[in-house]
mmCIF file of C-alpha atoms and ligand atoms in Angstrom:
data_model
loop_
_atom_site.group_PDB
_atom_site.id
_atom_site.type_symbol
_atom_site.label_atom_id
_atom_site.label_comp_id
_atom_site.label_asym_id
_atom_site.label_seq_id
_atom_site.Cartn_x
_atom_site.Cartn_y
_atom_site.Cartn_z
ATOM 1 C CA MET A 1 0.003 0.004 -0.002
ATOM 2 C CA THR A 2 1.330 3.471 -0.862
ATOM 3 C CA ARG A 3 2.368 5.331 2.271
ATOM 4 C CA VAL A 4 1.318 8.965 2.235
ATOM 5 C CA ALA A 5 2.401 11.879 4.442
ATOM 6 C CA PHE A 6 -0.229 14.623 4.446
ATOM 7 C CA ILE A 7 0.733 18.027 5.951
ATOM 8 C CA GLY A 8 -1.750 20.914 6.318
ATOM 9 C CA LEU A 9 -5.225 19.862 7.481
ATOM 10 C CA GLY A 10 -7.173 23.147 7.294
ATOM 11 C CA HIS A 11 -10.383 24.061 5.470
ATOM 12 C CA MET A 12 -9.138 22.285 2.326
ATOM 13 C CA GLY A 13 -6.521 19.836 3.566
ATOM 14 C CA GLY A 14 -8.794 18.282 6.190
ATOM 15 C CA HIS A 15 -11.246 17.118 3.519
ATOM 16 C CA MET A 16 -8.529 16.251 0.990
ATOM 17 C CA CYS A 17 -6.752 14.057 3.553
ATOM 18 C CA ARG A 18 -9.981 12.220 4.392
ATOM 19 C CA ASN A 19 -10.602 11.528 0.682
ATOM 20 C CA VAL A 20 -7.068 10.143 0.306
ATOM 21 C CA ILE A 21 -7.753 7.760 3.228
ATOM 22 C CA THR A 22 -11.095 6.752 1.687
ATOM 23 C CA ALA A 23 -9.304 5.969 -1.605
ATOM 24 C CA GLY A 24 -7.243 3.348 0.288
ATOM 25 C CA PHE A 25 -3.910 5.082 0.938
ATOM 26 C CA ASP A 26 -2.075 4.565 4.223
ATOM 27 C CA VAL A 27 -1.898 8.109 5.627
ATOM 28 C CA CYS A 28 0.248 9.747 8.301
ATOM 29 C CA ALA A 29 -0.807 13.378 8.939
ATOM 30 C CA PHE A 30 0.630 16.503 10.536
ATOM 31 C CA ASP A 31 -0.630 20.024 11.305
ATOM 32 C CA LEU A 32 0.485 22.640 13.846
ATOM 33 C CA ASP A 33 -3.166 22.886 14.956
ATOM 34 C CA ALA A 34 -3.916 20.113 17.451
ATOM 35 C CA GLY A 35 -7.671 20.266 16.699
ATOM 36 C CA ALA A 36 -7.074 19.705 12.977
ATOM 37 C CA LEU A 37 -4.751 16.794 13.739
ATOM 38 C CA ARG A 38 -7.342 15.212 16.096
ATOM 39 C CA ARG A 39 -10.042 15.464 13.401
ATOM 40 C CA ALA A 40 -7.683 13.755 10.894
ATOM 41 C CA ARG A 41 -7.046 10.959 13.378
ATOM 42 C CA GLU A 42 -10.791 10.463 13.731
ATOM 43 C CA THR A 43 -11.005 9.910 9.967
ATOM 44 C CA GLY A 44 -8.275 7.261 10.004
ATOM 45 C CA ALA A 45 -4.930 9.117 9.708
ATOM 46 C CA ARG A 46 -1.960 8.307 11.941
ATOM 47 C CA PRO A 47 -0.966 11.603 13.631
ATOM 48 C CA ALA A 48 2.731 12.648 13.567
ATOM 49 C CA GLY A 49 4.530 14.993 15.952
ATOM 50 C CA SER A 50 6.398 17.004 13.312
ATOM 51 C CA ALA A 51 6.706 17.516 9.562
ATOM 52 C CA ALA A 52 9.882 15.412 9.425
ATOM 53 C CA GLN A 53 8.375 12.579 11.459
ATOM 54 C CA CYS A 54 5.354 12.614 9.169
ATOM 55 C CA ALA A 55 7.517 12.439 6.002
ATOM 56 C CA ALA A 56 9.892 9.715 7.205
ATOM 57 C CA GLY A 57 9.159 6.500 5.321
ATOM 58 C CA ALA A 58 6.515 8.020 3.031
ATOM 59 C CA ASP A 59 6.309 7.202 -0.686
ATOM 60 C CA MET A 60 4.390 10.448 -1.331
ATOM 61 C CA LEU A 61 4.182 13.718 0.556
ATOM 62 C CA VAL A 62 1.104 15.929 -0.007
ATOM 63 C CA THR A 63 0.994 19.512 1.344
ATOM 64 C CA SER A 64 -1.929 21.965 1.625
ATOM 65 C CA LEU A 65 -0.529 25.014 3.429
ATOM 66 C CA PRO A 66 -1.499 28.705 3.636
ATOM 67 C CA GLY A 67 1.207 30.129 1.351
ATOM 68 C CA PRO A 68 4.894 30.505 0.405
ATOM 69 C CA PRO A 69 6.392 31.024 3.920
ATOM 70 C CA GLN A 70 4.694 27.898 5.303
ATOM 71 C CA VAL A 71 5.517 25.863 2.189
ATOM 72 C CA GLU A 72 9.164 26.843 2.477
ATOM 73 C CA GLN A 73 9.262 26.114 6.188
ATOM 74 C CA VAL A 74 7.559 22.709 5.936
ATOM 75 C CA LEU A 75 9.518 21.517 2.885
ATOM 76 C CA THR A 76 12.998 22.930 3.312
ATOM 77 C CA GLY A 77 13.171 24.752 6.671
ATOM 78 C CA SER A 78 14.968 23.335 9.689
ATOM 79 C CA GLY A 79 13.372 19.954 10.456
ATOM 80 C CA GLY A 80 11.806 20.138 7.004
ATOM 81 C CA ALA A 81 10.002 17.267 5.281
ATOM 82 C CA ILE A 82 12.109 16.901 2.106
ATOM 83 C CA ALA A 83 15.258 16.055 4.062
ATOM 84 C CA ALA A 84 13.293 13.315 5.852
ATOM 85 C CA LEU A 85 11.982 11.697 2.670
ATOM 86 C CA ALA A 86 13.764 8.696 1.168
ATOM 87 C CA PRO A 87 15.219 9.073 -2.330
ATOM 88 C CA GLY A 88 12.585 8.057 -4.893
ATOM 89 C CA ALA A 89 9.701 9.694 -2.994
ATOM 90 C CA LEU A 90 7.280 12.143 -4.688
ATOM 91 C CA VAL A 91 6.170 15.549 -3.347
ATOM 92 C CA ILE A 92 2.747 16.841 -4.448
ATOM 93 C CA GLU A 93 2.595 20.479 -3.317
ATOM 94 C CA MET A 94 -1.074 21.608 -3.477
ATOM 95 C CA SER A 95 -0.997 25.049 -1.818
ATOM 96 C CA THR A 96 -1.528 28.278 -3.756
ATOM 97 C CA SER A 97 2.046 29.434 -3.572
ATOM 98 C CA SER A 98 4.804 31.218 -5.468
ATOM 99 C CA LEU A 99 6.901 29.917 -8.380
ATOM 100 C CA GLU A 100 10.025 31.151 -6.600
ATOM 101 C CA VAL A 101 9.509 29.095 -3.409
ATOM 102 C CA GLY A 102 8.466 26.187 -5.609
ATOM 103 C CA ARG A 103 11.729 26.383 -7.585
ATOM 104 C CA ARG A 104 13.798 26.379 -4.390
ATOM 105 C CA ALA A 105 11.890 23.409 -2.974
ATOM 106 C CA GLN A 106 12.200 21.533 -6.266
ATOM 107 C CA ALA A 107 15.972 22.061 -6.274
ATOM 108 C CA ALA A 108 16.210 20.675 -2.729
ATOM 109 C CA ALA A 109 14.037 17.731 -3.742
ATOM 110 C CA ARG A 110 16.126 16.995 -6.846
ATOM 111 C CA ALA A 111 19.334 17.113 -4.775
ATOM 112 C CA ARG A 112 17.823 14.371 -2.582
ATOM 113 C CA GLY A 113 16.599 12.235 -5.472
ATOM 114 C CA VAL A 114 12.975 13.168 -4.763
ATOM 115 C CA GLU A 115 10.472 14.154 -7.486
ATOM 116 C CA MET A 116 8.123 17.125 -7.062
ATOM 117 C CA ILE A 117 5.097 18.574 -8.803
ATOM 118 C CA ASP A 118 3.110 21.717 -8.009
ATOM 119 C CA ALA A 119 -0.648 20.936 -8.006
ATOM 120 C CA PRO A 120 -2.753 23.789 -6.515
ATOM 121 C CA VAL A 121 -6.494 23.396 -6.473
ATOM 122 C CA ALA A 122 -9.720 25.300 -7.124
ATOM 123 C CA GLY A 123 -13.298 24.605 -6.072
ATOM 124 C CA GLN A 124 -13.795 25.893 -2.548
ATOM 125 C CA THR A 125 -14.317 23.719 0.536
ATOM 126 C CA ILE A 126 -17.507 22.201 -0.878
ATOM 127 C CA ARG A 127 -15.556 20.472 -3.682
ATOM 128 C CA ALA A 128 -12.706 19.597 -1.340
ATOM 129 C CA GLU A 129 -15.320 17.751 0.729
ATOM 130 C CA SER A 130 -16.810 15.901 -2.251
ATOM 131 C CA GLY A 131 -13.387 15.071 -3.740
ATOM 132 C CA THR A 132 -14.168 16.926 -6.954
ATOM 133 C CA LEU A 133 -11.628 19.772 -6.926
ATOM 134 C CA ALA A 134 -10.043 21.136 -10.110
ATOM 135 C CA ILE A 135 -6.259 20.564 -10.008
ATOM 136 C CA TYR A 136 -3.649 22.539 -11.936
ATOM 137 C CA ALA A 137 -0.387 20.586 -12.134
ATOM 138 C CA GLY A 138 3.116 21.545 -13.218
ATOM 139 C CA GLY A 139 6.078 19.173 -13.441
ATOM 140 C CA ASP A 140 7.616 16.293 -15.397
ATOM 141 C CA SER A 141 5.160 14.052 -17.236
ATOM 142 C CA ALA A 142 6.502 10.980 -15.422
ATOM 143 C CA ALA A 143 5.979 12.589 -12.000
ATOM 144 C CA PHE A 144 2.520 13.767 -13.001
ATOM 145 C CA THR A 145 1.548 10.265 -14.147
ATOM 146 C CA ARG A 146 2.831 8.838 -10.873
ATOM 147 C CA ALA A 147 0.770 11.417 -8.916
ATOM 148 C CA LEU A 148 -2.460 10.757 -10.845
ATOM 149 C CA PRO A 149 -4.016 8.130 -8.512
ATOM 150 C CA MET A 150 -3.531 10.553 -5.627
ATOM 151 C CA LEU A 151 -4.859 13.521 -7.638
ATOM 152 C CA GLU A 152 -7.918 11.479 -8.652
ATOM 153 C CA ALA A 153 -8.667 10.793 -4.967
ATOM 154 C CA ILE A 154 -8.831 14.555 -4.398
ATOM 155 C CA GLY A 155 -10.103 15.990 -7.681
ATOM 156 C CA ASP A 156 -12.589 15.473 -10.506
ATOM 157 C CA PRO A 157 -10.727 13.333 -13.134
ATOM 158 C CA GLN A 158 -12.173 15.560 -15.884
ATOM 159 C CA GLN A 159 -10.649 18.649 -14.222
ATOM 160 C CA ILE A 160 -7.089 17.542 -13.523
ATOM 161 C CA PHE A 161 -4.865 19.537 -15.863
ATOM 162 C CA HIS A 162 -1.188 18.932 -16.580
ATOM 163 C CA LEU A 163 -0.114 22.393 -17.741
ATOM 164 C CA GLY A 164 3.614 22.080 -18.381
ATOM 165 C CA PRO A 165 6.898 22.175 -16.448
ATOM 166 C CA HIS A 166 7.231 22.826 -12.723
ATOM 167 C CA GLY A 167 5.628 26.201 -11.776
ATOM 168 C CA SER A 168 2.948 26.095 -14.491
ATOM 169 C CA GLY A 169 0.331 24.911 -11.992
ATOM 170 C CA TYR A 170 1.098 27.759 -9.593
ATOM 171 C CA ALA A 171 0.990 30.318 -12.411
ATOM 172 C CA VAL A 172 -2.377 29.151 -13.788
ATOM 173 C CA LYS A 173 -3.942 28.951 -10.316
ATOM 174 C CA LEU A 174 -2.831 32.528 -9.475
ATOM 175 C CA LEU A 175 -4.217 33.855 -12.776
ATOM 176 C CA LEU A 176 -7.486 31.979 -12.311
ATOM 177 C CA ASN A 177 -7.978 33.539 -8.878
ATOM 178 C CA LEU A 178 -6.985 36.984 -10.140
ATOM 179 C CA THR A 179 -9.591 36.812 -12.919
ATOM 180 C CA TRP A 180 -12.291 35.595 -10.494
ATOM 181 C CA PHE A 181 -11.677 38.488 -8.063
ATOM 182 C CA VAL A 182 -11.717 40.990 -10.911
ATOM 183 C CA HIS A 183 -15.174 39.610 -11.801
ATOM 184 C CA ALA A 184 -16.217 39.902 -8.133
ATOM 185 C CA VAL A 185 -15.394 43.633 -8.043
ATOM 186 C CA ALA A 186 -16.952 44.274 -11.470
ATOM 187 C CA THR A 187 -20.152 42.531 -10.343
ATOM 188 C CA ALA A 188 -20.278 44.442 -7.054
ATOM 189 C CA GLU A 189 -19.862 47.800 -8.805
ATOM 190 C CA ALA A 190 -22.446 47.098 -11.504
ATOM 191 C CA MET A 191 -25.035 45.835 -9.052
ATOM 192 C CA ALA A 192 -24.519 48.599 -6.506
ATOM 193 C CA VAL A 193 -24.851 51.285 -9.192
ATOM 194 C CA GLY A 194 -27.875 49.577 -10.780
ATOM 195 C CA VAL A 195 -29.751 49.271 -7.494
ATOM 196 C CA LYS A 196 -28.932 52.889 -6.514
ATOM 197 C CA ALA A 197 -30.193 53.979 -9.936
ATOM 198 C CA GLY A 198 -33.550 52.419 -9.038
ATOM 199 C CA VAL A 199 -33.415 49.196 -11.063
ATOM 200 C CA ASP A 200 -35.066 46.176 -9.440
ATOM 201 C CA ILE A 201 -32.226 43.867 -8.395
ATOM 202 C CA ASP A 202 -33.885 40.692 -9.689
ATOM 203 C CA LYS A 203 -34.460 42.256 -13.110
ATOM 204 C CA LEU A 204 -30.933 43.743 -13.135
ATOM 205 C CA HIS A 205 -29.383 40.351 -12.407
ATOM 206 C CA THR A 206 -31.500 38.563 -15.043
ATOM 207 C CA ALA A 207 -30.656 41.173 -17.679
ATOM 208 C CA LEU A 208 -26.896 41.017 -16.959
ATOM 209 C CA VAL A 209 -26.829 37.217 -16.934
ATOM 210 C CA ASN A 210 -28.579 37.141 -20.322
ATOM 211 C CA SER A 211 -26.217 39.726 -21.810
ATOM 212 C CA PRO A 212 -22.736 39.522 -23.347
ATOM 213 C CA ALA A 213 -21.482 40.855 -19.974
ATOM 214 C CA ASN A 214 -22.350 37.607 -18.184
ATOM 215 C CA SER A 215 -19.720 35.780 -16.139
ATOM 216 C CA ASN A 216 -19.660 32.627 -14.035
ATOM 217 C CA PHE A 217 -19.301 34.833 -10.982
ATOM 218 C CA LEU A 218 -22.392 36.882 -11.904
ATOM 219 C CA GLU A 219 -24.496 33.880 -12.884
ATOM 220 C CA HIS A 220 -23.546 31.520 -10.050
ATOM 221 C CA ASP A 221 -21.097 32.573 -7.363
ATOM 222 C CA VAL A 222 -22.638 35.904 -6.294
ATOM 223 C CA ARG A 223 -25.896 34.068 -5.508
ATOM 224 C CA SER A 224 -24.805 33.138 -1.970
ATOM 225 C CA VAL A 225 -24.649 36.887 -1.211
ATOM 226 C CA LEU A 226 -27.929 37.663 -2.953
ATOM 227 C CA ASP A 227 -29.697 34.669 -1.369
ATOM 228 C CA ARG A 228 -28.567 34.979 2.252
ATOM 229 C CA GLY A 229 -25.704 37.453 2.722
ATOM 230 C CA ASP A 230 -23.138 34.595 2.749
ATOM 231 C CA TYR A 231 -19.676 35.902 1.743
ATOM 232 C CA ASP A 232 -18.131 32.372 1.957
ATOM 233 C CA GLU A 233 -15.957 32.148 5.039
ATOM 234 C CA GLY A 234 -14.520 28.856 3.734
ATOM 235 C CA PHE A 235 -11.870 30.953 1.990
ATOM 236 C CA ALA A 236 -10.560 33.675 4.285
ATOM 237 C CA MET A 237 -9.616 37.233 3.195
ATOM 238 C CA LYS A 238 -6.134 36.609 4.612
ATOM 239 C CA LEU A 239 -5.633 33.981 1.891
ATOM 240 C CA VAL A 240 -7.440 36.050 -0.777
ATOM 241 C CA THR A 241 -5.038 38.964 -0.359
ATOM 242 C CA LYS A 242 -2.100 36.541 -0.271
ATOM 243 C CA ASP A 243 -3.187 35.106 -3.650
ATOM 244 C CA LEU A 244 -3.783 38.498 -5.259
ATOM 245 C CA GLY A 245 -0.416 39.736 -4.006
ATOM 246 C CA LEU A 246 1.288 36.672 -5.491
ATOM 247 C CA ALA A 247 -0.453 37.268 -8.841
ATOM 248 C CA VAL A 248 0.747 40.910 -8.948
ATOM 249 C CA ASP A 249 4.257 39.749 -7.904
ATOM 250 C CA LEU A 250 4.269 37.228 -10.764
ATOM 251 C CA ALA A 251 3.333 39.947 -13.234
ATOM 252 C CA ARG A 252 6.176 42.085 -11.874
ATOM 253 C CA VAL A 253 8.644 39.206 -12.248
ATOM 254 C CA VAL A 254 7.724 38.618 -15.917
ATOM 255 C CA GLY A 255 7.572 42.390 -16.630
ATOM 256 C CA VAL A 256 3.912 42.795 -17.602
ATOM 257 C CA PRO A 257 2.167 45.939 -16.243
ATOM 258 C CA VAL A 258 -1.149 44.946 -14.614
ATOM 259 C CA GLU A 259 -2.838 48.173 -13.442
ATOM 260 C CA LEU A 260 -6.264 46.524 -13.084
ATOM 261 C CA ALA A 261 -4.887 43.583 -11.039
ATOM 262 C CA ALA A 262 -3.051 45.946 -8.691
ATOM 263 C CA LEU A 263 -6.219 47.994 -8.134
ATOM 264 C CA VAL A 264 -8.346 44.929 -7.533
ATOM 265 C CA GLU A 265 -5.734 43.639 -5.086
ATOM 266 C CA GLN A 266 -5.898 46.895 -3.125
ATOM 267 C CA ILE A 267 -9.697 46.795 -2.994
ATOM 268 C CA HIS A 268 -9.404 43.358 -1.377
ATOM 269 C CA VAL A 269 -6.711 44.585 1.019
ATOM 270 C CA ARG A 270 -9.198 47.303 2.056
ATOM 271 C CA ALA A 271 -11.967 44.744 2.557
ATOM 272 C CA ARG A 272 -9.641 42.589 4.664
ATOM 273 C CA SER A 273 -8.674 45.532 6.869
ATOM 274 C CA ARG A 274 -12.357 46.500 7.230
ATOM 275 C CA TYR A 275 -13.857 43.060 7.948
ATOM 276 C CA GLY A 276 -10.896 41.058 9.278
ATOM 277 C CA ASP A 277 -8.510 38.273 8.260
ATOM 278 C CA GLN A 278 -11.125 35.537 8.603
ATOM 279 C CA ALA A 279 -13.914 37.382 6.709
ATOM 280 C CA GLY A 280 -15.294 35.535 3.665
ATOM 281 C CA GLU A 281 -13.778 35.729 0.192
ATOM 282 C CA MET A 282 -16.580 37.895 -1.235
ATOM 283 C CA SER A 283 -16.136 40.604 1.401
ATOM 284 C CA ALA A 284 -15.201 43.153 -1.288
ATOM 285 C CA ILE A 285 -18.917 43.130 -2.176
ATOM 286 C CA ARG A 286 -19.671 44.297 1.373
ATOM 287 C CA LEU A 287 -17.513 47.377 0.801
ATOM 288 C CA TYR A 288 -19.776 48.436 -2.067
ATOM 289 C CA GLU A 289 -22.893 47.634 -0.088
ATOM 290 C CA GLU A 290 -21.608 49.821 2.750
ATOM 291 C CA LEU A 291 -20.549 52.668 0.440
ATOM 292 C CA ALA A 292 -23.925 52.627 -1.355
ATOM 293 C CA GLU A 293 -25.839 52.064 1.911
ATOM 294 C CA ILE A 294 -27.697 49.079 0.490
ATOM 295 C CA GLU A 295 -27.757 45.324 0.869
ATOM 296 C CA LEU A 296 -27.475 43.375 -2.357
ATOM 297 C CA ARG A 297 -30.251 40.802 -1.757
ATOM 298 C CA TRP A 298 -33.001 39.510 -4.019
ATOM 299 C CA HIS A 299 -36.041 41.763 -4.088
ATOM 300 C CA THR A 300 -38.371 38.777 -4.149
ATOM 301 C CA SER A 301 -37.220 35.623 -2.366
ATOM 302 C CA SER A 302 -36.089 33.213 -5.078
HETATM 303 P P1 NAD B 1 -6.242 26.967 6.167
HETATM 304 O O1 NAD B 1 -5.567 28.151 6.773
HETATM 305 O O2 NAD B 1 -7.634 26.590 6.582
HETATM 306 O O3 NAD B 1 -5.337 25.634 6.414
HETATM 307 C C1 NAD B 1 -3.932 25.637 6.404
HETATM 308 C C2 NAD B 1 -3.470 24.627 7.440
HETATM 309 O O4 NAD B 1 -2.035 24.594 7.448
HETATM 310 C C3 NAD B 1 -3.896 25.023 8.865
HETATM 311 O O5 NAD B 1 -4.566 23.928 9.497
HETATM 312 C C4 NAD B 1 -2.580 25.343 9.579
HETATM 313 O O6 NAD B 1 -2.572 25.005 10.960
HETATM 314 C C5 NAD B 1 -1.610 24.487 8.783
HETATM 315 N N1 NAD B 1 -0.220 24.946 8.893
HETATM 316 C C6 NAD B 1 0.242 26.220 8.744
HETATM 317 N N2 NAD B 1 1.585 26.225 8.894
HETATM 318 C C7 NAD B 1 1.956 24.941 9.142
HETATM 319 C C8 NAD B 1 3.209 24.331 9.398
HETATM 320 N N3 NAD B 1 4.348 25.024 9.413
HETATM 321 N N4 NAD B 1 3.239 23.002 9.612
HETATM 322 C C9 NAD B 1 2.063 22.262 9.577
HETATM 323 N N5 NAD B 1 0.851 22.786 9.352
HETATM 324 C C10 NAD B 1 0.800 24.112 9.124
HETATM 325 O O7 NAD B 1 -6.189 27.160 4.607
HETATM 326 P P2 NAD B 1 -7.082 26.453 3.495
HETATM 327 O O8 NAD B 1 -8.282 27.301 3.249
HETATM 328 O O9 NAD B 1 -7.252 25.015 3.812
HETATM 329 O O10 NAD B 1 -6.151 26.628 2.218
HETATM 330 C C11 NAD B 1 -5.017 25.813 2.007
HETATM 331 C C12 NAD B 1 -4.385 26.197 0.670
HETATM 332 O O11 NAD B 1 -5.346 25.950 -0.382
HETATM 333 C C13 NAD B 1 -4.012 27.689 0.584
HETATM 334 O O12 NAD B 1 -2.823 27.799 -0.158
HETATM 335 C C14 NAD B 1 -5.203 28.280 -0.159
HETATM 336 O O13 NAD B 1 -4.832 29.489 -0.834
HETATM 337 C C15 NAD B 1 -5.586 27.158 -1.084
HETATM 338 N N6 NAD B 1 -7.003 27.164 -1.508
HETATM 339 C C16 NAD B 1 -8.007 27.376 -0.594
HETATM 340 C C17 NAD B 1 -9.322 27.341 -1.031
HETATM 341 C C18 NAD B 1 -10.502 27.553 -0.069
HETATM 342 O O14 NAD B 1 -11.643 27.709 -0.525
HETATM 343 N N7 NAD B 1 -10.268 27.547 1.249
HETATM 344 C C19 NAD B 1 -9.635 27.074 -2.359
HETATM 345 C C20 NAD B 1 -8.580 26.842 -3.252
HETATM 346 C C21 NAD B 1 -7.289 26.872 -2.807
#
């Protein structure tokens, strides 16, 4: 049986780890949070006392961590997991992180005879729970093929994409999030202005959805706000601003000016400072509601 070390058991990783166990892997788990580790034990994982202890003897290491500093610390910091892996092991790094930290970790892995792919995910906690995440992978074809049974335990097989060499997964995931948060701000502005101009919100939404200006965000994702004022706390503003900052950093590294992305990032930084680190990912919409002194909710209950 393939022995798996799973590190990072938060909103996403907790569900992902349980799905890996359900798929029949032998899982040892670690998280700094004792509560998260206890919940993983209850689903069948063997708890470890440190990242290195978790990784020792594993065939595959899976990580789902907040961002670049934690990825660097867990993989290559003092007492890090890569140094504890045996040569021939495979690292599947599934956090939304930076290409730069990924490159450094991959170099450390290569020096130890360990393979590594980046495989960040999309789909919110609901799809982490159902094991149907979208996965954006970067790395060698052979390493990707080896990782596939694990990825299929976590994601929807139709939405597991091998995008190119190491770092491609991180890049695509950052750009996907950037585009989604641009849509969130555009939707908030259009709906706040429309409602203030006296247009019925139900009719405004229907007209926009049936126009060339439609987006997935407008048609589907904004509905949790319109239905019940739910800004989705499953993905915290602390992580949202981390992702948007990484996307703007990436643009800077490759030398492409991204005025819109930088502005949208700052709007989300404002929303985080207004509503807190743990506020839901659609909190930017609340800023517009507050500015316009309205609540964006259906006029009729639908
Ligand atoms: P989270 O903050 O809920 O979970 C992260 C976990 O990592 C926590 O349990 C924390 O205790 C643990 N951790 C932090 N540092 C650690 C260390 N040094 N050693 C061991 N454990 C450590 O975050 P999340 O929402 O589960 O997101 C995880 C990753 O997935 C992030 O990179 C995020 O951007 C990405 N992501 C999240 C969502 C979402 O909807 N929540 C969706 C797609 C992608």
